[in-house]
Tab-separated table of C-alpha atoms in Angstrom:
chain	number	residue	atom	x	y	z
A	1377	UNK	CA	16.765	-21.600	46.095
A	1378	UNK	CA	19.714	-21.016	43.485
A	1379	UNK	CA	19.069	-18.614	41.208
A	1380	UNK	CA	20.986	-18.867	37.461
A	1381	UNK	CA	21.610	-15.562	35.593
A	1382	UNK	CA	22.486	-16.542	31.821
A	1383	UNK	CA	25.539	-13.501	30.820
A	1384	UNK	CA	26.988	-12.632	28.082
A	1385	UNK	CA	30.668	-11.102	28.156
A	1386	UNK	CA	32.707	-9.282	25.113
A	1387	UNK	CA	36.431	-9.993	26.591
A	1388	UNK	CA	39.223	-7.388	25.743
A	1389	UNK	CA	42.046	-9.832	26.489
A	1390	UNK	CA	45.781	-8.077	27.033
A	1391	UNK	CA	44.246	-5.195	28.380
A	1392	UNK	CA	45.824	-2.308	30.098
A	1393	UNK	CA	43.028	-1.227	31.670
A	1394	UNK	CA	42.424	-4.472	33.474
A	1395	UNK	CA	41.089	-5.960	35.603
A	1396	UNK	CA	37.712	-4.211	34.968
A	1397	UNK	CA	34.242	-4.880	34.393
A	1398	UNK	CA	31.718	-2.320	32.575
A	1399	UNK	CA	28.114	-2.848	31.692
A	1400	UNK	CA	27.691	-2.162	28.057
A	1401	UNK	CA	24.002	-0.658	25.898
A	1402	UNK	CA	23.179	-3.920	25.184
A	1403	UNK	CA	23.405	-5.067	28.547
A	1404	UNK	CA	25.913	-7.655	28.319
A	1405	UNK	CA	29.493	-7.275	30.286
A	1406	UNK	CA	32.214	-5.927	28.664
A	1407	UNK	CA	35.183	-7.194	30.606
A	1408	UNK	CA	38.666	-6.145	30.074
A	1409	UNK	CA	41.463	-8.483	31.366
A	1410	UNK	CA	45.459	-7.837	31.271
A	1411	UNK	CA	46.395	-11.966	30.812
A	1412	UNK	CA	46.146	-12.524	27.011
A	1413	UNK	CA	44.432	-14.577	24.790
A	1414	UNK	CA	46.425	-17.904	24.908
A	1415	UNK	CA	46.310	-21.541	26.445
A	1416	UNK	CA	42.897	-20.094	28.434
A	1417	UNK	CA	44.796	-17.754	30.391
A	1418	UNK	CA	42.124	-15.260	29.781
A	1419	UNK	CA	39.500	-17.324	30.263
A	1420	UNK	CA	40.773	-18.113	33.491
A	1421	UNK	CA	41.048	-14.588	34.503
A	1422	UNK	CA	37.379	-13.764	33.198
A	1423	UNK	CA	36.066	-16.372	35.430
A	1424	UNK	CA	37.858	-15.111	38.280
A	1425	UNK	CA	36.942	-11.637	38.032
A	1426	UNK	CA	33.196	-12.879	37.314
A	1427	UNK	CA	32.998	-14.792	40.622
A	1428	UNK	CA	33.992	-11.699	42.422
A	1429	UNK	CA	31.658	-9.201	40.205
A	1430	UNK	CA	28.876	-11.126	41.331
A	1431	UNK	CA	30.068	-12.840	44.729
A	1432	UNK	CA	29.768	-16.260	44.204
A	1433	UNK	CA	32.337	-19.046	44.192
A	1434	UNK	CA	34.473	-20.417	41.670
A	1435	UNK	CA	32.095	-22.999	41.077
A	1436	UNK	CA	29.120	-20.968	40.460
A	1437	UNK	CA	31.045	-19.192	37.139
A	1438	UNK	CA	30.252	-21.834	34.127
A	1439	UNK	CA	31.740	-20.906	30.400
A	1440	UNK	CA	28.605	-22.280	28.558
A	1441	UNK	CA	30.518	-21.317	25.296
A	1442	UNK	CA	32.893	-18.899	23.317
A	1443	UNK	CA	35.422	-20.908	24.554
A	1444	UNK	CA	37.672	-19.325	21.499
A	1445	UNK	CA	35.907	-16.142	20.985
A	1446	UNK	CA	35.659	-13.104	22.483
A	1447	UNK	CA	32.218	-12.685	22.613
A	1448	UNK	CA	31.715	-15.455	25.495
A	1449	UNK	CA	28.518	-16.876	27.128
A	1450	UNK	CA	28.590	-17.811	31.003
A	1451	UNK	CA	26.324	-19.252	33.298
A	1452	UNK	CA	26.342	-17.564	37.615
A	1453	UNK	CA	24.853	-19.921	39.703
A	1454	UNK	CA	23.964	-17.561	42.406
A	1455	UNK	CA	23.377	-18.970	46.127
């Protein structure tokens, strides 16, 4: 049976120390990504790096919303 994992992400878009993903105090993800915050190139890149942080495919990463914001909530649809 599926399981979903509701995550919150703070993104650091333009990032030199991308690609990387840390687990902040709060637990949500604080993910750093070099592409930068325009036409959802860093969306993109978040979603990518999510499906490999948790190993699913690129259909089981869902932006639920933040689509503008950095502070970002996602749904992992994990098999």
């Amino acid at each position: 049976m599926p399981e979903i994992v509701n995550v919150t992400v703070r993104v650091k878009p333009g990032s030199k120390k991308g690609p990387l993903v840390q687990t902040a105090l709060d637990g949500s993800l604080l993910v750093y990504v070099r592409e930068p915050a325009q036409e959802g190139k860093a969306n993109r890149a978040v979603t990518k790096l999510l499906t490999e942080y948790y190993d699913v495919s690129a259909g089981g990463v869902q932006l639920i919303s933040g689509n503008k914001s950095k502070t970002k909530h996602f749904k992992i649809l994990k098999q």
